[in-house]
Short mmCIF file of C-alpha atoms and ligand atoms in Angstrom, two decimals:
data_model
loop_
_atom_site.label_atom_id
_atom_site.label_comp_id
_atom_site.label_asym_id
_atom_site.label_seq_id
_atom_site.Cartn_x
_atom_site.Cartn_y
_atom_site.Cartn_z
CA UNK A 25 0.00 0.00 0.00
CA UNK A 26 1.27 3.78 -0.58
CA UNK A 27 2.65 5.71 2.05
CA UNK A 28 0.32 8.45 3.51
CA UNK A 29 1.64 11.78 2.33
CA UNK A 30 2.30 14.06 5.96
CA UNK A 31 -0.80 15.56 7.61
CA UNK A 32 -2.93 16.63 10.54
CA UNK A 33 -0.34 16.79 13.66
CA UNK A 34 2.78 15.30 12.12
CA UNK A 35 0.90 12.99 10.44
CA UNK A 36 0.73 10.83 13.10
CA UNK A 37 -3.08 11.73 14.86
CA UNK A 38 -5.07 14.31 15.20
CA UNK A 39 -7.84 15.34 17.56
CA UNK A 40 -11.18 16.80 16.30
CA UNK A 41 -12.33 20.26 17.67
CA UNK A 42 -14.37 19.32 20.35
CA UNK A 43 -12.64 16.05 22.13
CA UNK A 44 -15.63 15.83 24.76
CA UNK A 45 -16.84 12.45 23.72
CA UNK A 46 -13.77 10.86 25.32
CA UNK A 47 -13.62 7.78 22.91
CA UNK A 48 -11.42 6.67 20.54
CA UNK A 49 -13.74 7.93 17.62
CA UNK A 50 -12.19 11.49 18.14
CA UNK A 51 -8.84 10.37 17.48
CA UNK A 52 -7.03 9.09 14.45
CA UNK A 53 -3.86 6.91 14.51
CA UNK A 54 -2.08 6.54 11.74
CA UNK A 55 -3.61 9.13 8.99
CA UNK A 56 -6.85 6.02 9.54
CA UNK A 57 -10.30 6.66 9.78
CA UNK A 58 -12.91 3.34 10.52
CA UNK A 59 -15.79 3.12 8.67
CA UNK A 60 -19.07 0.82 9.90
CA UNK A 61 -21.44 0.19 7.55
CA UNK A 62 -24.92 -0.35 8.89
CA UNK A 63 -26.74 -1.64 5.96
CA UNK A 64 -25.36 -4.35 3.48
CA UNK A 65 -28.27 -4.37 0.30
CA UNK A 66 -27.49 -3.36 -2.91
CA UNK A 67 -25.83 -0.20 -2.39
CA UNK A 68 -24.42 -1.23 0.54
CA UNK A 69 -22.34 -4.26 -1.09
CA UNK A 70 -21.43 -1.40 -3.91
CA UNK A 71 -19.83 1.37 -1.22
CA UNK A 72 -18.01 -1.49 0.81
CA UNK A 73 -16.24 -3.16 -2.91
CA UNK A 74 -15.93 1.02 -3.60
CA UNK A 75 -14.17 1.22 -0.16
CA UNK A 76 -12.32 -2.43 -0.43
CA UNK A 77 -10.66 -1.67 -3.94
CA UNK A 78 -10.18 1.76 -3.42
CA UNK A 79 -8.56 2.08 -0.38
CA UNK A 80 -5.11 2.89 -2.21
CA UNK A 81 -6.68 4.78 -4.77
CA UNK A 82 -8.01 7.19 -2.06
CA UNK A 83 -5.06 6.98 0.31
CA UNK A 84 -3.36 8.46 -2.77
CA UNK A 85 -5.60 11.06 -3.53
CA UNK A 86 -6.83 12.27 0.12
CA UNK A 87 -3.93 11.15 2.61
CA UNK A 88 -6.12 9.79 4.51
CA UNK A 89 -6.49 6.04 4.31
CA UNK A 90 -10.40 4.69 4.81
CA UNK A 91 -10.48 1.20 6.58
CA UNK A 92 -14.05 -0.45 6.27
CA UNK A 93 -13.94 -2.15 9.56
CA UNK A 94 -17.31 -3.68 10.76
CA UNK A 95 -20.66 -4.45 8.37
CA UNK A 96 -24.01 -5.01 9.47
CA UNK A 97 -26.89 -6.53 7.66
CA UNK A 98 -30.05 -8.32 9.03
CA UNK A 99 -29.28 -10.92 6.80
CA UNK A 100 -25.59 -12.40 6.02
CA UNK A 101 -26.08 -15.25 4.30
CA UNK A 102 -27.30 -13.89 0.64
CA UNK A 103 -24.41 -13.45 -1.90
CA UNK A 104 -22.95 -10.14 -2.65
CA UNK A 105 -20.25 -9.51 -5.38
CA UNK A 106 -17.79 -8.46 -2.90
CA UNK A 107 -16.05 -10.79 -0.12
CA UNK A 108 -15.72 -9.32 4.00
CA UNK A 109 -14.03 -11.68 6.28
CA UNK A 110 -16.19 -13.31 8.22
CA UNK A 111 -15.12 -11.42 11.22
CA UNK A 112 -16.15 -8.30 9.74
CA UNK A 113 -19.66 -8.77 9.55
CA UNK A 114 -22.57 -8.58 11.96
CA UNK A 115 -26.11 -8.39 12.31
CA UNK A 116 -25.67 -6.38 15.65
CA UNK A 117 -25.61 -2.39 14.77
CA UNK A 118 -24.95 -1.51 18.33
CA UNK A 119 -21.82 -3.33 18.24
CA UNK A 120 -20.77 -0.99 15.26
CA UNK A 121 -22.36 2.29 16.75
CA UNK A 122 -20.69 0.99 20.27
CA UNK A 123 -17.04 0.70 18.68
CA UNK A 124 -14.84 3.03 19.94
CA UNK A 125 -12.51 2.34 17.20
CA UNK A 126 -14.54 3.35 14.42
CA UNK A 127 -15.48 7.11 13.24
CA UNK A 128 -17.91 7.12 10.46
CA UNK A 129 -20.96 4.96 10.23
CA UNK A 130 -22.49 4.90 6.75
CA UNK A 131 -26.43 4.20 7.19
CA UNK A 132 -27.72 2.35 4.20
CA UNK A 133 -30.83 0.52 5.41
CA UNK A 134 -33.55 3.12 4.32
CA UNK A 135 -36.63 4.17 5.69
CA UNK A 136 -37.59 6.36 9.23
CA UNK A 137 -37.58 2.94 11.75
CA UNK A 138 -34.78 2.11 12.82
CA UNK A 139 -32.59 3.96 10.65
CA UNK A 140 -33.51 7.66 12.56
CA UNK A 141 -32.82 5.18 16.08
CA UNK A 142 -29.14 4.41 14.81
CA UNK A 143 -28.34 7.63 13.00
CA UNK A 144 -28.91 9.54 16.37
CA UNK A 145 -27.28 7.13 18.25
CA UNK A 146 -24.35 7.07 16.48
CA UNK A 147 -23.91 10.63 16.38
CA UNK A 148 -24.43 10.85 20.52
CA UNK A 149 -21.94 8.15 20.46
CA UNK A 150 -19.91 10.69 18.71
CA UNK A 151 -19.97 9.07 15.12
CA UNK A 152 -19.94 11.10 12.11
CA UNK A 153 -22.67 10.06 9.49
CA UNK A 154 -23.08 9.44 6.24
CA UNK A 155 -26.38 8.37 4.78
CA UNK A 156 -28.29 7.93 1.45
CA UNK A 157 -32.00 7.93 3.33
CA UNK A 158 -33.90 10.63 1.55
CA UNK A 159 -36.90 9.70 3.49
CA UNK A 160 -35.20 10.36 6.82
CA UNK A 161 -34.13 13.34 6.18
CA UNK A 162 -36.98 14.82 4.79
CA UNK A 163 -39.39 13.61 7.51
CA UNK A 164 -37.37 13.77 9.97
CA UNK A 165 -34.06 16.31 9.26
CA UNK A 166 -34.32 18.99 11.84
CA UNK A 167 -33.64 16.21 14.48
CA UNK A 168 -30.94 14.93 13.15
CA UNK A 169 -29.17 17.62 12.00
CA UNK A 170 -29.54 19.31 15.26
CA UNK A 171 -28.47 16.45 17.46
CA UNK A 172 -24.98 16.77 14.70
CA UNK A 173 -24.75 19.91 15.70
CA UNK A 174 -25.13 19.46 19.32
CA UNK A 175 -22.86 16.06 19.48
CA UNK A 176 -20.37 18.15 16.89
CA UNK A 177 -20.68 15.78 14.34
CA UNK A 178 -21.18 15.37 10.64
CA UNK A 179 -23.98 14.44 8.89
CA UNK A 180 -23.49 14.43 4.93
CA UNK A 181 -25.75 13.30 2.53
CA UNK A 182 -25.09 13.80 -1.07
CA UNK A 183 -26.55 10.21 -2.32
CA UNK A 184 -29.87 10.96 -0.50
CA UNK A 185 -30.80 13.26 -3.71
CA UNK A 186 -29.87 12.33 -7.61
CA UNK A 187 -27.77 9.49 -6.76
CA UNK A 188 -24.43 10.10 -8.42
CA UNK A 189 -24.57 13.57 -9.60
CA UNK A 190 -23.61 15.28 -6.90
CA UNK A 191 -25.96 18.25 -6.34
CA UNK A 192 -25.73 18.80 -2.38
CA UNK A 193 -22.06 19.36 -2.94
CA UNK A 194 -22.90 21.74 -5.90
CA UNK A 195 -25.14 24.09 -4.26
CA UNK A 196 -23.61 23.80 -0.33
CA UNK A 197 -20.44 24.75 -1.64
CA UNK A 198 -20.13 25.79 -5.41
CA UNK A 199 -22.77 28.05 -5.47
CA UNK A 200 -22.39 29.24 -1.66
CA UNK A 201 -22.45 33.05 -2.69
CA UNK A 202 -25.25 32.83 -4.64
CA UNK A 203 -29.11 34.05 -3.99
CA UNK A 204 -31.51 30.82 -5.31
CA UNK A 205 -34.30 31.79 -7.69
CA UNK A 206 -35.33 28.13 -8.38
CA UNK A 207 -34.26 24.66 -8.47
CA UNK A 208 -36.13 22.08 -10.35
CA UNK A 209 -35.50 18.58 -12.31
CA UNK A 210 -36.50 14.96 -12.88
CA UNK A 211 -35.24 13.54 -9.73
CA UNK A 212 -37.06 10.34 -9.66
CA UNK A 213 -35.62 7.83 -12.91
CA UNK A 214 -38.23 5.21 -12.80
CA UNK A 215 -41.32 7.83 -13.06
CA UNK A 216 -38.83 8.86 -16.64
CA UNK A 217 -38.28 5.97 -17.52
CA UNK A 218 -41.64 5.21 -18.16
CA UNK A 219 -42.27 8.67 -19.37
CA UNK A 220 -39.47 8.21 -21.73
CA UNK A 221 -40.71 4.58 -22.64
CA UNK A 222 -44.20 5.81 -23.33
CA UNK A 223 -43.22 8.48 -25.35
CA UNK A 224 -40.65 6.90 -27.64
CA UNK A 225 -41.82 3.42 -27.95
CA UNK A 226 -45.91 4.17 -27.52
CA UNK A 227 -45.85 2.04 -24.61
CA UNK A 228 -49.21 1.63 -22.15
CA UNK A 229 -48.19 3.31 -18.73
CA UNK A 230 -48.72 -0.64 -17.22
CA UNK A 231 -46.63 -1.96 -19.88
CA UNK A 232 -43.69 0.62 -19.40
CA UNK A 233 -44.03 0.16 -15.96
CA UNK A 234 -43.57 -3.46 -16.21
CA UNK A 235 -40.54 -3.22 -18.47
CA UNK A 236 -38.91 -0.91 -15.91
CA UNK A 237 -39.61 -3.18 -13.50
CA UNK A 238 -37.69 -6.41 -15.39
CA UNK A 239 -34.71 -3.84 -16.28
CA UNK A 240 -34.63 -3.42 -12.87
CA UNK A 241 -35.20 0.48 -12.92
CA UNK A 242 -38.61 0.56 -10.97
CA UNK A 243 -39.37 -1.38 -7.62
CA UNK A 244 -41.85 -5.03 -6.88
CA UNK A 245 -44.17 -1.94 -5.20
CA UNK A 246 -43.49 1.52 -7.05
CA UNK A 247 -45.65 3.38 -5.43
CA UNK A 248 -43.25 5.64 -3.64
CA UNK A 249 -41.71 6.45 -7.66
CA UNK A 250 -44.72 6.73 -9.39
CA UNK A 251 -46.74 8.48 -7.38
CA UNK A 252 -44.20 10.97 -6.78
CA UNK A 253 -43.46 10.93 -3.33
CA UNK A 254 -39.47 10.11 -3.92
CA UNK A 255 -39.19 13.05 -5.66
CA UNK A 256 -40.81 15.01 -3.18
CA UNK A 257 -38.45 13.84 -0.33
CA UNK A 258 -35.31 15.03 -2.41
CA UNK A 259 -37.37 18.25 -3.01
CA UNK A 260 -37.71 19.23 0.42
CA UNK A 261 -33.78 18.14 1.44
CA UNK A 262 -33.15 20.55 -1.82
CA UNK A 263 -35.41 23.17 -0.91
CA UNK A 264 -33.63 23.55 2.62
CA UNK A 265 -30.27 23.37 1.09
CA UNK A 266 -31.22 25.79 -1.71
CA UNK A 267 -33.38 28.08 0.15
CA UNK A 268 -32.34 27.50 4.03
CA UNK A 269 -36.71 26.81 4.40
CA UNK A 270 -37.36 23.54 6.28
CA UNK A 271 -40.39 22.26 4.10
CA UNK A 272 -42.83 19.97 5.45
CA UNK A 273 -43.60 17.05 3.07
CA UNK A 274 -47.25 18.18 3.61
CA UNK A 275 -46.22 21.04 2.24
CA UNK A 276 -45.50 19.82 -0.91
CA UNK A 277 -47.86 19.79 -3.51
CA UNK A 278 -47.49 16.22 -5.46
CA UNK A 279 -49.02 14.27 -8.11
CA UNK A 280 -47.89 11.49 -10.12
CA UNK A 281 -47.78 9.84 -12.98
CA UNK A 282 -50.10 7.11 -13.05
CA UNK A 283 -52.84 9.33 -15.20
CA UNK A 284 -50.56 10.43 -18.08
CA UNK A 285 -51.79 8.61 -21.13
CA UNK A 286 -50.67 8.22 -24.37
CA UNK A 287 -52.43 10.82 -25.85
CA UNK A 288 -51.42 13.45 -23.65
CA UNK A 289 -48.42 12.18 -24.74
CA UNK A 290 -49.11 12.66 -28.55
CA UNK A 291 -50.60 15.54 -28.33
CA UNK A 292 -47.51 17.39 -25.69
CA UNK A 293 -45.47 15.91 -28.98
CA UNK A 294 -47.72 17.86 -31.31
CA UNK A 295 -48.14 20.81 -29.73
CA UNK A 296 -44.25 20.68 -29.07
CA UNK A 297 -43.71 19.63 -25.60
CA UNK A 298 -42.73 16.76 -23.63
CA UNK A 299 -43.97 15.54 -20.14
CA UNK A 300 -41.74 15.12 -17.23
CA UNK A 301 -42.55 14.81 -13.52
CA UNK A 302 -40.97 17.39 -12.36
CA UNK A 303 -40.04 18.83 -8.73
CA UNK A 304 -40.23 22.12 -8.37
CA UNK A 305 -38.86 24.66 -5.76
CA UNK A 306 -39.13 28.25 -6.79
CA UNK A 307 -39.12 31.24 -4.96
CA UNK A 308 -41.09 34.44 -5.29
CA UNK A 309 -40.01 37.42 -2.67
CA UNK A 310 -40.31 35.78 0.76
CA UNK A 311 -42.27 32.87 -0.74
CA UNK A 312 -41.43 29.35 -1.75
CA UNK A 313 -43.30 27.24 -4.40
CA UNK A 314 -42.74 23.62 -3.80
CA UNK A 315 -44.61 21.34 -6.02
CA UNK A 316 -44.48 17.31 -7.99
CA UNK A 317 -46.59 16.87 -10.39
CA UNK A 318 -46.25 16.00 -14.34
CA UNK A 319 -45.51 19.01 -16.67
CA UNK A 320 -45.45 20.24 -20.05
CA UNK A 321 -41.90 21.20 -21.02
CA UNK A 322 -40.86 22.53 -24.28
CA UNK A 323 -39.19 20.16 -26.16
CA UNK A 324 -36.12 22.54 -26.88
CA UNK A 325 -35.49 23.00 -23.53
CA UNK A 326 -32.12 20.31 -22.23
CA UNK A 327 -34.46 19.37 -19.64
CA UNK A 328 -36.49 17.93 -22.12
CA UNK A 329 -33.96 15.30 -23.66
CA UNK A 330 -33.63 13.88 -20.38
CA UNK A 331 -34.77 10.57 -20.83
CA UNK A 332 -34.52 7.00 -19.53
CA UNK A 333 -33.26 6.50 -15.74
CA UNK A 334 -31.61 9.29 -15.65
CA UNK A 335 -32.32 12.60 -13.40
CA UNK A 336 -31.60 16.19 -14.58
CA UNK A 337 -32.07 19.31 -12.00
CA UNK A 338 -31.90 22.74 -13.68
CA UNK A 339 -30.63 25.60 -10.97
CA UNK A 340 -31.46 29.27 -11.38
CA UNK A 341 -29.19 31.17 -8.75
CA UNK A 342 -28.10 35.24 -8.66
CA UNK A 343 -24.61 34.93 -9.33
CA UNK A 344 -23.98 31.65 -11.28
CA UNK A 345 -27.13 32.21 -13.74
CA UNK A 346 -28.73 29.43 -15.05
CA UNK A 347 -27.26 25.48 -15.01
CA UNK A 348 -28.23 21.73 -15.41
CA UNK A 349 -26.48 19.22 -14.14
CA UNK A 350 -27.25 15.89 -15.26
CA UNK A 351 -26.52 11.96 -14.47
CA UNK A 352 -27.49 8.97 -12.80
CA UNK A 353 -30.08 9.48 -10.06
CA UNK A 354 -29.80 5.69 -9.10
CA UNK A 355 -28.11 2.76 -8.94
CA UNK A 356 -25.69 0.66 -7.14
CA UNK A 357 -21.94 2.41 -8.35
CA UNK A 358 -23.57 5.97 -9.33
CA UNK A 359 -25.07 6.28 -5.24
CA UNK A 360 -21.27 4.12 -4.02
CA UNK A 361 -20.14 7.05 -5.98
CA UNK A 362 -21.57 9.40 -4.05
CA UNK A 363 -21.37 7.58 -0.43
CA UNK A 364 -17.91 7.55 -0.97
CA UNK A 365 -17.40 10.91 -2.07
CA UNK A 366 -19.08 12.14 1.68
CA UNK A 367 -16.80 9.87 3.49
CA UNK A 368 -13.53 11.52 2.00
CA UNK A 369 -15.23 14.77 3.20
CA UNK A 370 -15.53 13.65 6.71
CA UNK A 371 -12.17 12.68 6.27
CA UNK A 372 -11.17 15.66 5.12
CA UNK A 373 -13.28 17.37 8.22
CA UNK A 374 -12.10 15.46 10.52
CA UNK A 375 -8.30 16.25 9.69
CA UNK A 376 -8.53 19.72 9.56
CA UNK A 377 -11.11 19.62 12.94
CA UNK A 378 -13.69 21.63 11.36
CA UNK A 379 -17.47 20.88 11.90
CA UNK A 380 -20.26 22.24 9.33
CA UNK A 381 -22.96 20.18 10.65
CA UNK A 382 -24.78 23.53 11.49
CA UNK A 383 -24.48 24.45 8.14
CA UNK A 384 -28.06 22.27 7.40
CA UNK A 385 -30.26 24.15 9.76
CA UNK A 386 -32.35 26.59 8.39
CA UNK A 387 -31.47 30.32 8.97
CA UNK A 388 -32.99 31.82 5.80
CA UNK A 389 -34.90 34.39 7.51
CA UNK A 390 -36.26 35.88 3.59
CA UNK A 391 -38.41 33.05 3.33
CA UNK A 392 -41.08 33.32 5.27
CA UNK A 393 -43.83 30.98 3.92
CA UNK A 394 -44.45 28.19 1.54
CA UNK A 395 -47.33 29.36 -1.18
CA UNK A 396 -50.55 27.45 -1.04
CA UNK A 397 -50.91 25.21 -4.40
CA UNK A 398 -54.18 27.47 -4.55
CA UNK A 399 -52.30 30.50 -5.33
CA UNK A 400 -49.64 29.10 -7.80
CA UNK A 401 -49.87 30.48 -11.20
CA UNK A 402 -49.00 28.56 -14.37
CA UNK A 403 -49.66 27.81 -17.83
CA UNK A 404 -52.18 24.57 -18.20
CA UNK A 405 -52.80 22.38 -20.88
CA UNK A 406 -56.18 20.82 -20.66
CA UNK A 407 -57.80 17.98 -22.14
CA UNK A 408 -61.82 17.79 -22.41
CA UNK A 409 -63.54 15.12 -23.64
CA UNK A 410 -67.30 16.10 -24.82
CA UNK A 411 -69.83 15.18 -27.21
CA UNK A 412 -69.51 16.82 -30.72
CA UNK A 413 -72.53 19.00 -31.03
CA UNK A 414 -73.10 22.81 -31.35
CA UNK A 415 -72.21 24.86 -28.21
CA UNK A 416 -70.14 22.66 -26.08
CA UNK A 417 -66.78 24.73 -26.81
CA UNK A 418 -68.05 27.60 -25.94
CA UNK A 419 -69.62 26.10 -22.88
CA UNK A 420 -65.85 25.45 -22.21
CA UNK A 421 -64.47 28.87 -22.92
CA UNK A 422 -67.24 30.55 -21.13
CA UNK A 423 -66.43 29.11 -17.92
CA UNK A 424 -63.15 29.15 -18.23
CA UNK A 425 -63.57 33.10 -19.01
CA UNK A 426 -65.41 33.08 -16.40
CA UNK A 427 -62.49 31.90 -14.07
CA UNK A 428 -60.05 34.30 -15.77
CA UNK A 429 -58.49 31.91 -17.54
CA UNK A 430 -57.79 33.05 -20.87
CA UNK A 431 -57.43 30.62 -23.89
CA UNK A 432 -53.99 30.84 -25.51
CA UNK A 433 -54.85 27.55 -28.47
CA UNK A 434 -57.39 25.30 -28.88
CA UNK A 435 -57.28 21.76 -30.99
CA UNK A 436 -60.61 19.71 -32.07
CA UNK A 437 -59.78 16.43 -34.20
CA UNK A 438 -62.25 14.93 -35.84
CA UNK A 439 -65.37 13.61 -34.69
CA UNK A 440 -64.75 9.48 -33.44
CA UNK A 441 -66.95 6.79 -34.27
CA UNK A 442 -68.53 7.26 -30.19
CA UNK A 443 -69.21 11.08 -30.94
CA UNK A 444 -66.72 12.03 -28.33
CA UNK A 445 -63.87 14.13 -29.36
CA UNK A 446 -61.31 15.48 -27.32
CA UNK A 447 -60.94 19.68 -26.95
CA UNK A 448 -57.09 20.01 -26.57
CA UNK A 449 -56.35 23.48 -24.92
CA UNK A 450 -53.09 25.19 -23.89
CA UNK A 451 -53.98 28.62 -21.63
CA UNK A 452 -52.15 31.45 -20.59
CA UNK A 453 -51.36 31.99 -16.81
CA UNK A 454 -53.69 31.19 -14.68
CA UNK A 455 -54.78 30.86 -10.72
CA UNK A 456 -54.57 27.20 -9.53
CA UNK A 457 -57.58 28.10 -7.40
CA UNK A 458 -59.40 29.61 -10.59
CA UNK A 459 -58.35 26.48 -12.61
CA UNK A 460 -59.55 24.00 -9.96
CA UNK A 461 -63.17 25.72 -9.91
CA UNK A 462 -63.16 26.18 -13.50
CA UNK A 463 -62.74 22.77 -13.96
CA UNK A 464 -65.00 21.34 -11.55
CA UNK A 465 -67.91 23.29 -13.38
CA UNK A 466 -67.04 21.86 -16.81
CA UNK A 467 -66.99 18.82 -15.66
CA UNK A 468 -70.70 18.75 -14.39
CA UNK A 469 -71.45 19.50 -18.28
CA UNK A 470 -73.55 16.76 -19.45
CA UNK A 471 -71.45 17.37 -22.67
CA UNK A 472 -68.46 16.22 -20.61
CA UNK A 473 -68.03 12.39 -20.54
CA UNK A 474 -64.68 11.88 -19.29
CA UNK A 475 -62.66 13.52 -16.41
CA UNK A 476 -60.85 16.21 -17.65
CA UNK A 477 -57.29 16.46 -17.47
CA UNK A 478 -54.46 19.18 -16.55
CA UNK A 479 -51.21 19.12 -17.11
CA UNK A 480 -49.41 22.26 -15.58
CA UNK A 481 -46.37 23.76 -18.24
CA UNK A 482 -43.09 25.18 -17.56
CA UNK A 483 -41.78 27.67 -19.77
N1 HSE B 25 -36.27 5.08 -6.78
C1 HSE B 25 -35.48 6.21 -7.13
C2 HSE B 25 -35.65 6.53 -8.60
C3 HSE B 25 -34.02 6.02 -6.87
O1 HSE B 25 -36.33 5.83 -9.33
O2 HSE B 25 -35.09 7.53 -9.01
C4 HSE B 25 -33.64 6.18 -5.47
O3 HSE B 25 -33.79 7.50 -5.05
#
């Protein structure tokens, strides 16, 4: 193995800022920091083989050399690609959390129970953190982040949003001078891939989604993906990083994709859009906009070529201007990728005794509310389906009028074989509120035979 170039105190140890936890975790010997891995799935066998086969690699390039020590997994016995001694491994996490020896614990098990019971542990124990649970943090963040703060740990996070690309880095710390004006993308890759697959190949929603599913891209139960609830976890870690506001998930406006047909589809494609499900954080004065939902995008726009698994987010900041940043939201070396990547940070922190825990909690005083989804305003596209006969379009308009929502095109085909045609519409902006009413009246029009359907646009 390499030597370790000289650092810290002589290169021989060094003791973080705040040595009160009087364990061996605050201490490194050698230029060596411990890792325990609570958490041994899929990305969990990727970050330890990262760590195993790596471990001169990033000796070389940090001076700090990361020793997995301890991994914990319910269950031991299924094969993984990657081989830890036996005496390694352990289904105990307090025996990891417990370890004096060890500094970082990487938290890979997902979901709120136990994973928020080990995470705080660890850090009272005097742990640093790294975790990829999106969930966690977004329910459950301010705790955690405080109790980092308070034990003078670190809790970092980058795989917990877009996988590989790493976007918490980007915005913490490249665009730390700037003022955010918005910051939205596809962050979920199994809600595009089925877009995508719909929209190139004329897949059915069900048969895109089961196609996904055998490519491995979508989950046995993808509720959580479709229905856009992953996305809005990442939304609300983004919106606090982005815009300092801690954003309750009920906050968050969200609706998925399990309506989207193919001929909204055809007709975004016609009309020259495509749809995405898109999360949305955008602020207006002291006011956040926080939103999921599928949206027209124009087809020009880089957001728009975004296709397959991947995940796109598209930042608007003061300084910086306008960027995209683009990759793989998912999977087993794109989220090791990241994992990793927050470890060598730690390590990093650790060396040079600095703590930016803090950093996470929200002290954004400009924002000072999120807007109600009543009060957004946005272009719609709207899709009626009525009976062909004289007056029904301009039962349409004049309620929409009526709303003040004004008509920006309109598309009839021709009449069907079952005398129901669809009215294609794209409008100008428009109330949410006033949209929502106007569209509960035209549906009570015996004319109307369908539920009608919005699709909000981005421009
Ligand atoms: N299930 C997520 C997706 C990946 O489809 O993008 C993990 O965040």
């Amino acid at each position: 193995m390499a030597s370790a170039p000289e650092w810290g105190s002589g290169g021989r140890w060094f003791e973080s800022s705040r040595p009160d936890h009087n364990i061996k975790s605050s201490i490194i010997m050698d230029n060596k920091i411990n890792i325990g891995l609570i958490g041994f799935g899929t990305i969990g066998s990727g970050v330890a083989k990262s760590l195993m086969e790596r471990r001169d690699m990033l000796l070389k390039r940090s001076g700090i050399d990361f020793n997995l020590s301890l991994v914990c997994d319910k269950d031991l016995s299924s094969k993984r690609d990657v081989n830890i001694p036996k005496g390694m491994l352990t289904k105990d996490a307090d025996r990891v959390i417990n370890d004096p020896n060890i500094h970082i614990i990487v938290e890979l098990i997902g979901g709120i129970h136990p994973a928020k019971e080990i995470v705080m542990k660890a850090l009272s124990k005097g742990k640093h953190v790294v975790t990829a649970n999106k969930l966690l943090l977004a329910a459950e963040g301010m705790d955690i982040f405080q109790k980092a703060m308070d034990s003078n740990r670190e809790i970092y996070f980058e795989a917990s949003v877009a996988g590989g690309i790493p976007i918490i880095k980007a915005i913490r710390e490249g665009m730390v001078g700037n003022r955010f004006s918005s910051v939205f993308g596809i962050l979920n890759g199994t809600s595009n891939y089925i877009l995508s697959s719909m929209s190139t190949g004329g897949a059915s929603f069900k048969a895109a989604l089961k196609e996904a599913q055998l490519k491995g891209f979508a989950e046995k139960d993808p509720s959580l993906d479709i229905k856009g609830l992953d996305s809005s976890h990442k939304l609300a870690i983004l919106s606090l990083l982005a815009f300092g506001k801690r954003v309750d998930l009920s906050d968050i406006y969200v609706e998925g994709i399990e309506d989207i047909s193919n001929f909204d589809i055809q007709y975004a494609k016609e009309l020259g859009y495509v749809i995405k499900l898109l999360a949305i954080a955008k602020r207006y004065g002291n006011e956040l906009e926080v939103r999921v939902h599928p949206t027209f995008l124009p087809s020009e726009y880089l957001l728009s070529s975004v296709s397959g698994a991947y995940n796109a987010i598209f930042i608007e900041a003061d300084l910086v201007g306008k960027q995209l940043f683009y990759g793989q939201g998912a999977g087993k070396l794109p989220t090791s990728s990241a994992v990793v990547s927050d470890i060598v940070d730690i390590g990093y922190k650790i060396a040079c005794g600095k703590n930016s825990a803090e950093s996470v909690i929200p002290r954004d005083t400009e924002i000072k509310k999120v807007r109600k989804m009543d009060d957004v305003v946005t272009r719609y596209y709207a899709h009626f389906s009525a009976i062909d006969k004289p007056g029904v379009l301009a039962n349409i308009a004049d309620l929409l009028g009526r709303h003040n929502i004004s008509i920006a095109s309109v598309v009839q085909k021709e009449r069907s074989k079952s005398h129901i045609v669809p009215i294609v519409m794209l409008t100008h902006e428009a109330k949410e509120k006033d949209m929502q009413a106007a569209l509960s009246k035209i549906n009570k029009l015996p004319a109307i035979k369908k539920k009608s359907v919005i699709i909000r646009l981005e421009k």
